[in-house]
């Protein structure tokens, strides 16, 4: 009986820590979402959405604002997933990717589009676009992550696995951004991808899931406002969410799962250069229904 009581108490403490972490995430998200929205309006950080309406352009700043607090709380109260060095890597990646995306939101234009367009502007015109800078800076963040992560898990890192992790984080950061063209679409793609990785993960689940739960909480609070066209996720949010998805795949999938995920990411990236995802979604009823779910009917 005493052993059973000790077991229940130990697990109760773990549960209470997670509940405290999620409560902190909720309260901070509600606070920062209101404050940052007002800040963007007062600072005129507004951009026209696809209907031409000017709305706050960097709603994803709420992730950058809240997640450092959740990581700090996790360290302070020794929440599972926050007692490893990987939590520091997680923080570095989200802040780095968020900063790169924010620069594009603040200073970028839509004159150059697509990976080919930014590459052409750099090589043929000698012009460094914000999109090109974001790709280079984001690539360096992905390289730092993949290299550091490999050295934390092995004394002799496999260069092929380092390259695989690098490509997963780098590509995933851009994939979510490709879908940020209609209210709520990028958030839905992230949620579906999050659930898919969650369901097929077969390693390190308990070790890392605590890092990603606050991201999910923040998104679920933020998403209704995006669906109502009150806020735009922006590159700061879409790049950050994509990087989070990339880290999930690196830490929670085996090598075979990572290869499949990389193939999917590459296929989506190549497809984006050839076809319009918006037109493709409109063409198929189930995709159109899912895309419209939660959104005003006239969107």
mmCIF file of C-alpha atoms in Angstrom:
data_model
loop_
_atom_site.group_PDB
_atom_site.id
_atom_site.type_symbol
_atom_site.label_atom_id
_atom_site.label_comp_id
_atom_site.label_asym_id
_atom_site.label_seq_id
_atom_site.Cartn_x
_atom_site.Cartn_y
_atom_site.Cartn_z
ATOM 1 C CA UNK A 1 0.000 0.000 0.000
ATOM 2 C CA UNK A 2 2.819 2.386 0.860
ATOM 3 C CA UNK A 3 4.526 1.702 -2.493
ATOM 4 C CA UNK A 4 1.254 2.359 -4.343
ATOM 5 C CA UNK A 5 0.788 5.627 -2.465
ATOM 6 C CA UNK A 6 4.324 6.728 -3.341
ATOM 7 C CA UNK A 7 3.683 5.899 -7.001
ATOM 8 C CA UNK A 8 0.433 7.892 -7.071
ATOM 9 C CA UNK A 9 2.017 10.866 -5.332
ATOM 10 C CA UNK A 10 4.984 10.875 -7.712
ATOM 11 C CA UNK A 11 2.696 10.859 -10.747
ATOM 12 C CA UNK A 12 0.406 13.427 -9.154
ATOM 13 C CA UNK A 13 3.353 15.802 -8.795
ATOM 14 C CA UNK A 14 4.239 15.277 -12.466
ATOM 15 C CA UNK A 15 0.632 15.945 -13.492
ATOM 16 C CA UNK A 16 0.435 19.075 -11.338
ATOM 17 C CA UNK A 17 3.626 20.412 -12.917
ATOM 18 C CA UNK A 18 2.202 19.921 -16.399
ATOM 19 C CA UNK A 19 -1.103 21.522 -15.412
ATOM 20 C CA UNK A 20 0.772 24.473 -13.917
ATOM 21 C CA UNK A 21 2.804 24.825 -17.120
ATOM 22 C CA UNK A 22 -0.339 24.814 -19.265
ATOM 23 C CA UNK A 23 -2.069 27.293 -16.935
ATOM 24 C CA UNK A 24 0.892 29.668 -17.218
ATOM 25 C CA UNK A 25 0.778 29.255 -21.005
ATOM 26 C CA UNK A 26 -2.922 30.135 -21.133
ATOM 27 C CA UNK A 27 -2.651 33.211 -18.903
ATOM 28 C CA UNK A 28 0.412 34.593 -20.668
ATOM 29 C CA UNK A 29 -1.120 34.008 -24.098
ATOM 30 C CA UNK A 30 -4.300 35.876 -23.179
ATOM 31 C CA UNK A 31 -2.239 38.780 -21.830
ATOM 32 C CA UNK A 32 0.298 39.046 -24.652
ATOM 33 C CA UNK A 33 -2.240 38.492 -27.424
ATOM 34 C CA UNK A 34 -4.175 41.574 -26.329
ATOM 35 C CA UNK A 35 -1.072 43.680 -25.702
ATOM 36 C CA UNK A 36 0.775 42.734 -28.905
ATOM 37 C CA UNK A 37 -2.306 43.284 -31.067
ATOM 38 C CA UNK A 38 -2.687 46.804 -29.707
ATOM 39 C CA UNK A 39 1.061 47.373 -30.086
ATOM 40 C CA UNK A 40 0.957 46.425 -33.788
ATOM 41 C CA UNK A 41 -1.999 48.710 -34.455
ATOM 42 C CA UNK A 42 -0.354 51.656 -32.685
ATOM 43 C CA UNK A 43 2.960 50.995 -34.476
ATOM 44 C CA UNK A 44 1.192 50.650 -37.836
ATOM 45 C CA UNK A 45 2.576 47.139 -38.309
ATOM 46 C CA UNK A 46 -0.364 46.407 -40.585
ATOM 47 C CA UNK A 47 -0.562 44.683 -43.946
ATOM 48 C CA UNK A 48 -3.422 43.990 -46.344
ATOM 49 C CA UNK A 49 -4.718 40.440 -46.202
ATOM 50 C CA UNK A 50 -5.894 38.584 -49.308
ATOM 51 C CA UNK A 51 -9.112 40.664 -49.295
ATOM 52 C CA UNK A 52 -7.184 43.936 -49.102
ATOM 53 C CA UNK A 53 -8.101 44.665 -45.475
ATOM 54 C CA UNK A 54 -5.286 46.033 -43.316
ATOM 55 C CA UNK A 55 -4.796 43.930 -40.182
ATOM 56 C CA UNK A 56 -1.914 43.332 -37.709
ATOM 57 C CA UNK A 57 0.744 41.521 -39.720
ATOM 58 C CA UNK A 58 2.694 39.672 -37.024
ATOM 59 C CA UNK A 59 0.187 37.870 -34.828
ATOM 60 C CA UNK A 60 2.740 35.098 -34.401
ATOM 61 C CA UNK A 61 4.706 37.387 -32.072
ATOM 62 C CA UNK A 62 2.632 35.886 -29.279
ATOM 63 C CA UNK A 63 4.637 32.645 -29.605
ATOM 64 C CA UNK A 64 7.932 34.550 -29.341
ATOM 65 C CA UNK A 65 6.639 36.387 -26.272
ATOM 66 C CA UNK A 66 5.157 33.440 -24.370
ATOM 67 C CA UNK A 67 7.483 30.497 -25.053
ATOM 68 C CA UNK A 68 10.584 31.909 -23.273
ATOM 69 C CA UNK A 69 8.421 32.220 -20.145
ATOM 70 C CA UNK A 70 7.166 28.641 -20.427
ATOM 71 C CA UNK A 71 10.726 27.373 -20.875
ATOM 72 C CA UNK A 72 11.837 29.382 -17.834
ATOM 73 C CA UNK A 73 8.901 28.045 -15.815
ATOM 74 C CA UNK A 74 9.716 24.513 -16.946
ATOM 75 C CA UNK A 75 13.318 24.874 -15.786
ATOM 76 C CA UNK A 76 12.333 26.498 -12.502
ATOM 77 C CA UNK A 77 9.853 23.789 -11.501
ATOM 78 C CA UNK A 78 11.703 20.859 -13.123
ATOM 79 C CA UNK A 79 8.839 19.951 -15.434
ATOM 80 C CA UNK A 80 9.546 16.847 -17.506
ATOM 81 C CA UNK A 81 11.089 17.800 -20.891
ATOM 82 C CA UNK A 82 12.736 20.865 -19.342
ATOM 83 C CA UNK A 83 15.482 19.075 -17.432
ATOM 84 C CA UNK A 84 17.587 18.476 -20.562
ATOM 85 C CA UNK A 85 19.873 20.690 -22.630
ATOM 86 C CA UNK A 86 17.528 20.158 -25.584
ATOM 87 C CA UNK A 87 15.147 22.652 -23.963
ATOM 88 C CA UNK A 88 17.801 25.341 -24.499
ATOM 89 C CA UNK A 89 18.137 24.277 -28.148
ATOM 90 C CA UNK A 90 14.355 24.521 -28.456
ATOM 91 C CA UNK A 91 14.445 28.098 -27.152
ATOM 92 C CA UNK A 92 17.308 29.092 -29.472
ATOM 93 C CA UNK A 93 15.478 27.749 -32.522
ATOM 94 C CA UNK A 94 12.110 29.368 -31.813
ATOM 95 C CA UNK A 95 13.688 32.752 -31.073
ATOM 96 C CA UNK A 96 15.997 32.571 -34.097
ATOM 97 C CA UNK A 97 13.294 31.512 -36.533
ATOM 98 C CA UNK A 98 10.877 34.012 -35.040
ATOM 99 C CA UNK A 99 13.389 36.853 -35.464
ATOM 100 C CA UNK A 100 14.084 35.902 -39.092
ATOM 101 C CA UNK A 101 10.360 35.835 -39.824
ATOM 102 C CA UNK A 102 9.744 39.136 -38.036
ATOM 103 C CA UNK A 103 12.327 40.876 -40.226
ATOM 104 C CA UNK A 104 10.428 39.714 -43.294
ATOM 105 C CA UNK A 105 7.137 40.881 -41.776
ATOM 106 C CA UNK A 106 8.549 44.332 -40.964
ATOM 107 C CA UNK A 107 10.750 45.031 -43.983
ATOM 108 C CA UNK A 108 9.780 42.537 -46.680
ATOM 109 C CA UNK A 109 7.663 43.050 -49.775
ATOM 110 C CA UNK A 110 5.727 40.766 -52.092
ATOM 111 C CA UNK A 111 7.655 41.883 -55.179
ATOM 112 C CA UNK A 112 9.752 38.686 -55.115
ATOM 113 C CA UNK A 113 8.078 35.358 -54.415
ATOM 114 C CA UNK A 114 9.166 31.755 -54.121
ATOM 115 C CA UNK A 115 12.545 30.192 -53.439
ATOM 116 C CA UNK A 116 13.539 30.567 -57.092
ATOM 117 C CA UNK A 117 12.604 34.241 -57.092
ATOM 118 C CA UNK A 118 14.742 35.066 -54.060
ATOM 119 C CA UNK A 119 17.657 33.014 -55.390
ATOM 120 C CA UNK A 120 17.435 34.726 -58.780
ATOM 121 C CA UNK A 121 17.391 38.167 -57.145
ATOM 122 C CA UNK A 122 20.556 37.290 -55.222
ATOM 123 C CA UNK A 123 22.555 35.627 -58.011
ATOM 124 C CA UNK A 124 21.502 37.671 -61.041
ATOM 125 C CA UNK A 125 20.696 41.061 -59.557
ATOM 126 C CA UNK A 126 22.961 40.998 -56.502
ATOM 127 C CA UNK A 127 19.960 41.879 -54.361
ATOM 128 C CA UNK A 128 19.577 40.419 -50.890
ATOM 129 C CA UNK A 129 15.834 40.213 -50.277
ATOM 130 C CA UNK A 130 14.426 39.756 -46.792
ATOM 131 C CA UNK A 131 13.173 36.366 -47.935
ATOM 132 C CA UNK A 132 16.694 35.382 -48.967
ATOM 133 C CA UNK A 133 18.097 36.620 -45.662
ATOM 134 C CA UNK A 134 15.433 34.634 -43.835
ATOM 135 C CA UNK A 135 16.393 31.475 -45.740
ATOM 136 C CA UNK A 136 20.117 31.920 -44.991
ATOM 137 C CA UNK A 137 19.596 32.871 -41.345
ATOM 138 C CA UNK A 138 17.041 30.102 -40.851
ATOM 139 C CA UNK A 139 19.415 27.645 -42.482
ATOM 140 C CA UNK A 140 22.143 28.587 -40.010
ATOM 141 C CA UNK A 141 19.730 28.132 -37.104
ATOM 142 C CA UNK A 142 18.803 24.682 -38.458
ATOM 143 C CA UNK A 143 22.503 23.829 -38.839
ATOM 144 C CA UNK A 144 23.304 24.898 -35.277
ATOM 145 C CA UNK A 145 20.376 22.838 -34.006
ATOM 146 C CA UNK A 146 21.168 19.675 -35.968
ATOM 147 C CA UNK A 147 24.886 19.790 -35.132
ATOM 148 C CA UNK A 148 24.406 20.529 -31.433
ATOM 149 C CA UNK A 149 21.630 17.951 -31.120
ATOM 150 C CA UNK A 150 23.799 15.242 -32.676
ATOM 151 C CA UNK A 151 26.628 15.969 -30.237
ATOM 152 C CA UNK A 152 24.224 15.723 -27.319
ATOM 153 C CA UNK A 153 23.073 12.263 -28.381
ATOM 154 C CA UNK A 154 26.285 10.689 -29.698
ATOM 155 C CA UNK A 155 30.045 10.912 -29.178
ATOM 156 C CA UNK A 156 30.544 10.256 -32.896
ATOM 157 C CA UNK A 157 27.739 12.053 -34.782
ATOM 158 C CA UNK A 158 26.636 10.524 -38.064
ATOM 159 C CA UNK A 159 26.994 13.260 -40.733
ATOM 160 C CA UNK A 160 24.098 11.780 -42.714
ATOM 161 C CA UNK A 161 21.783 12.027 -39.717
ATOM 162 C CA UNK A 162 22.975 15.582 -39.069
ATOM 163 C CA UNK A 163 22.134 16.461 -42.684
ATOM 164 C CA UNK A 164 18.738 14.762 -42.353
ATOM 165 C CA UNK A 165 17.875 16.715 -39.198
ATOM 166 C CA UNK A 166 19.138 19.950 -40.765
ATOM 167 C CA UNK A 167 16.917 19.533 -43.826
ATOM 168 C CA UNK A 168 13.877 18.586 -41.745
ATOM 169 C CA UNK A 169 14.053 21.700 -39.561
ATOM 170 C CA UNK A 170 14.991 24.018 -42.431
ATOM 171 C CA UNK A 171 12.296 22.767 -44.805
ATOM 172 C CA UNK A 172 9.571 22.445 -42.172
ATOM 173 C CA UNK A 173 10.121 26.080 -41.162
ATOM 174 C CA UNK A 174 9.233 27.117 -44.700
ATOM 175 C CA UNK A 175 6.464 24.570 -45.337
ATOM 176 C CA UNK A 176 4.020 26.084 -42.832
ATOM 177 C CA UNK A 177 4.762 29.503 -44.341
ATOM 178 C CA UNK A 178 3.666 28.234 -47.773
ATOM 179 C CA UNK A 179 0.146 27.718 -46.436
ATOM 180 C CA UNK A 180 -0.186 31.093 -44.696
ATOM 181 C CA UNK A 181 -2.330 32.566 -47.480
ATOM 182 C CA UNK A 182 -5.827 32.368 -45.989
ATOM 183 C CA UNK A 183 -7.181 32.934 -42.461
ATOM 184 C CA UNK A 184 -6.330 30.001 -40.202
ATOM 185 C CA UNK A 185 -4.900 27.769 -42.931
ATOM 186 C CA UNK A 186 -1.313 27.649 -41.643
ATOM 187 C CA UNK A 187 -2.552 26.947 -38.120
ATOM 188 C CA UNK A 188 -4.704 24.064 -39.332
ATOM 189 C CA UNK A 189 -1.832 22.567 -41.322
ATOM 190 C CA UNK A 190 0.335 22.733 -38.202
ATOM 191 C CA UNK A 191 -2.363 21.110 -36.050
ATOM 192 C CA UNK A 192 -2.838 18.255 -38.517
ATOM 193 C CA UNK A 193 0.922 17.755 -38.797
ATOM 194 C CA UNK A 194 1.323 17.949 -35.006
ATOM 195 C CA UNK A 195 -1.294 15.230 -34.523
ATOM 196 C CA UNK A 196 0.273 13.075 -37.247
ATOM 197 C CA UNK A 197 3.729 13.203 -35.636
ATOM 198 C CA UNK A 198 2.136 12.677 -32.215
ATOM 199 C CA UNK A 199 0.336 9.525 -33.401
ATOM 200 C CA UNK A 200 3.267 7.884 -35.195
ATOM 201 C CA UNK A 201 5.995 8.873 -32.724
ATOM 202 C CA UNK A 202 7.628 5.848 -31.134
ATOM 203 C CA UNK A 203 10.577 7.358 -29.302
ATOM 204 C CA UNK A 204 11.370 10.068 -26.754
ATOM 205 C CA UNK A 205 7.670 10.890 -26.340
ATOM 206 C CA UNK A 206 7.721 11.587 -22.613
ATOM 207 C CA UNK A 207 11.109 13.281 -22.867
ATOM 208 C CA UNK A 208 10.014 15.982 -25.331
ATOM 209 C CA UNK A 209 6.220 16.296 -25.500
ATOM 210 C CA UNK A 210 6.235 18.835 -22.653
ATOM 211 C CA UNK A 211 8.182 21.270 -24.840
ATOM 212 C CA UNK A 212 5.501 21.236 -27.506
ATOM 213 C CA UNK A 213 2.293 21.317 -25.444
ATOM 214 C CA UNK A 214 2.561 25.082 -24.697
ATOM 215 C CA UNK A 215 2.915 25.724 -28.453
ATOM 216 C CA UNK A 216 -0.335 23.837 -28.982
ATOM 217 C CA UNK A 217 -2.080 25.796 -26.216
ATOM 218 C CA UNK A 218 -0.940 29.146 -27.622
ATOM 219 C CA UNK A 219 -2.099 28.208 -31.118
ATOM 220 C CA UNK A 220 -5.539 27.044 -29.948
ATOM 221 C CA UNK A 221 -6.088 30.399 -28.211
ATOM 222 C CA UNK A 222 -4.706 32.406 -31.129
ATOM 223 C CA UNK A 223 -6.374 30.533 -34.007
ATOM 224 C CA UNK A 224 -9.977 31.825 -33.615
ATOM 225 C CA UNK A 225 -8.771 35.407 -34.123
ATOM 226 C CA UNK A 226 -6.829 34.376 -37.213
ATOM 227 C CA UNK A 227 -9.909 32.612 -38.587
ATOM 228 C CA UNK A 228 -11.930 35.800 -38.070
ATOM 229 C CA UNK A 229 -9.299 37.775 -40.047
ATOM 230 C CA UNK A 230 -8.510 39.903 -37.001
ATOM 231 C CA UNK A 231 -4.824 38.949 -37.076
ATOM 232 C CA UNK A 232 -2.305 37.625 -39.570
ATOM 233 C CA UNK A 233 0.066 34.898 -38.360
ATOM 234 C CA UNK A 234 2.918 36.403 -40.375
ATOM 235 C CA UNK A 235 6.290 34.891 -41.133
ATOM 236 C CA UNK A 236 7.257 35.283 -37.481
ATOM 237 C CA UNK A 237 4.537 32.788 -36.571
ATOM 238 C CA UNK A 238 4.566 30.467 -39.574
ATOM 239 C CA UNK A 239 8.365 30.046 -39.577
ATOM 240 C CA UNK A 240 8.385 29.434 -35.835
ATOM 241 C CA UNK A 241 5.588 26.853 -36.035
ATOM 242 C CA UNK A 242 7.324 25.130 -38.929
ATOM 243 C CA UNK A 243 10.567 24.950 -36.948
ATOM 244 C CA UNK A 244 8.668 23.505 -33.979
ATOM 245 C CA UNK A 245 7.238 20.845 -36.278
ATOM 246 C CA UNK A 246 10.739 20.132 -37.583
ATOM 247 C CA UNK A 247 12.089 19.661 -34.057
ATOM 248 C CA UNK A 248 9.194 17.340 -33.246
ATOM 249 C CA UNK A 249 10.099 15.171 -36.223
ATOM 250 C CA UNK A 250 13.798 15.142 -35.296
ATOM 251 C CA UNK A 251 13.213 14.177 -31.677
ATOM 252 C CA UNK A 252 10.146 11.931 -31.903
ATOM 253 C CA UNK A 253 10.512 9.972 -35.162
ATOM 254 C CA UNK A 254 12.891 7.140 -35.979
ATOM 255 C CA UNK A 255 15.180 7.358 -39.012
ATOM 256 C CA UNK A 256 12.626 5.784 -41.351
ATOM 257 C CA UNK A 257 9.955 8.221 -40.168
ATOM 258 C CA UNK A 258 12.325 11.144 -40.682
ATOM 259 C CA UNK A 259 13.060 10.054 -44.259
ATOM 260 C CA UNK A 260 9.336 9.826 -45.061
ATOM 261 C CA UNK A 261 8.769 13.255 -43.490
ATOM 262 C CA UNK A 262 11.645 14.722 -45.511
ATOM 263 C CA UNK A 263 10.233 13.317 -48.755
ATOM 264 C CA UNK A 264 6.859 14.920 -47.964
ATOM 265 C CA UNK A 265 8.512 18.274 -47.163
ATOM 266 C CA UNK A 266 10.561 18.196 -50.367
ATOM 267 C CA UNK A 267 7.495 17.291 -52.428
ATOM 268 C CA UNK A 268 5.508 20.191 -50.944
ATOM 269 C CA UNK A 269 8.378 22.629 -51.488
ATOM 270 C CA UNK A 270 8.785 21.603 -55.136
ATOM 271 C CA UNK A 271 5.027 21.610 -55.707
ATOM 272 C CA UNK A 272 4.773 25.160 -54.346
ATOM 273 C CA UNK A 273 7.049 26.351 -57.156
ATOM 274 C CA UNK A 274 4.701 24.877 -59.783
ATOM 275 C CA UNK A 275 1.130 25.011 -58.490
ATOM 276 C CA UNK A 276 -1.072 27.209 -56.311
ATOM 277 C CA UNK A 277 -2.088 25.477 -53.086
ATOM 278 C CA UNK A 278 -5.110 27.801 -52.840
ATOM 279 C CA UNK A 279 -6.377 26.715 -56.266
ATOM 280 C CA UNK A 280 -5.710 23.080 -55.414
ATOM 281 C CA UNK A 281 -7.655 23.345 -52.153
ATOM 282 C CA UNK A 282 -10.592 25.029 -53.912
ATOM 283 C CA UNK A 283 -10.661 22.226 -56.469
ATOM 284 C CA UNK A 284 -11.299 19.399 -53.991
ATOM 285 C CA UNK A 285 -14.381 19.423 -51.779
ATOM 286 C CA UNK A 286 -12.963 17.789 -48.617
ATOM 287 C CA UNK A 287 -9.927 20.084 -48.649
ATOM 288 C CA UNK A 288 -12.140 23.111 -49.277
ATOM 289 C CA UNK A 289 -14.422 22.135 -46.386
ATOM 290 C CA UNK A 290 -11.492 21.716 -44.003
ATOM 291 C CA UNK A 291 -9.981 24.995 -45.185
ATOM 292 C CA UNK A 292 -13.266 26.882 -44.604
ATOM 293 C CA UNK A 293 -13.938 25.276 -41.220
ATOM 294 C CA UNK A 294 -14.253 27.972 -38.548
ATOM 295 C CA UNK A 295 -13.919 30.793 -41.060
ATOM 296 C CA UNK A 296 -16.556 33.327 -42.136
ATOM 297 C CA UNK A 297 -18.478 32.010 -45.124
ATOM 298 C CA UNK A 298 -17.537 34.988 -47.298
ATOM 299 C CA UNK A 299 -13.785 34.296 -46.832
#
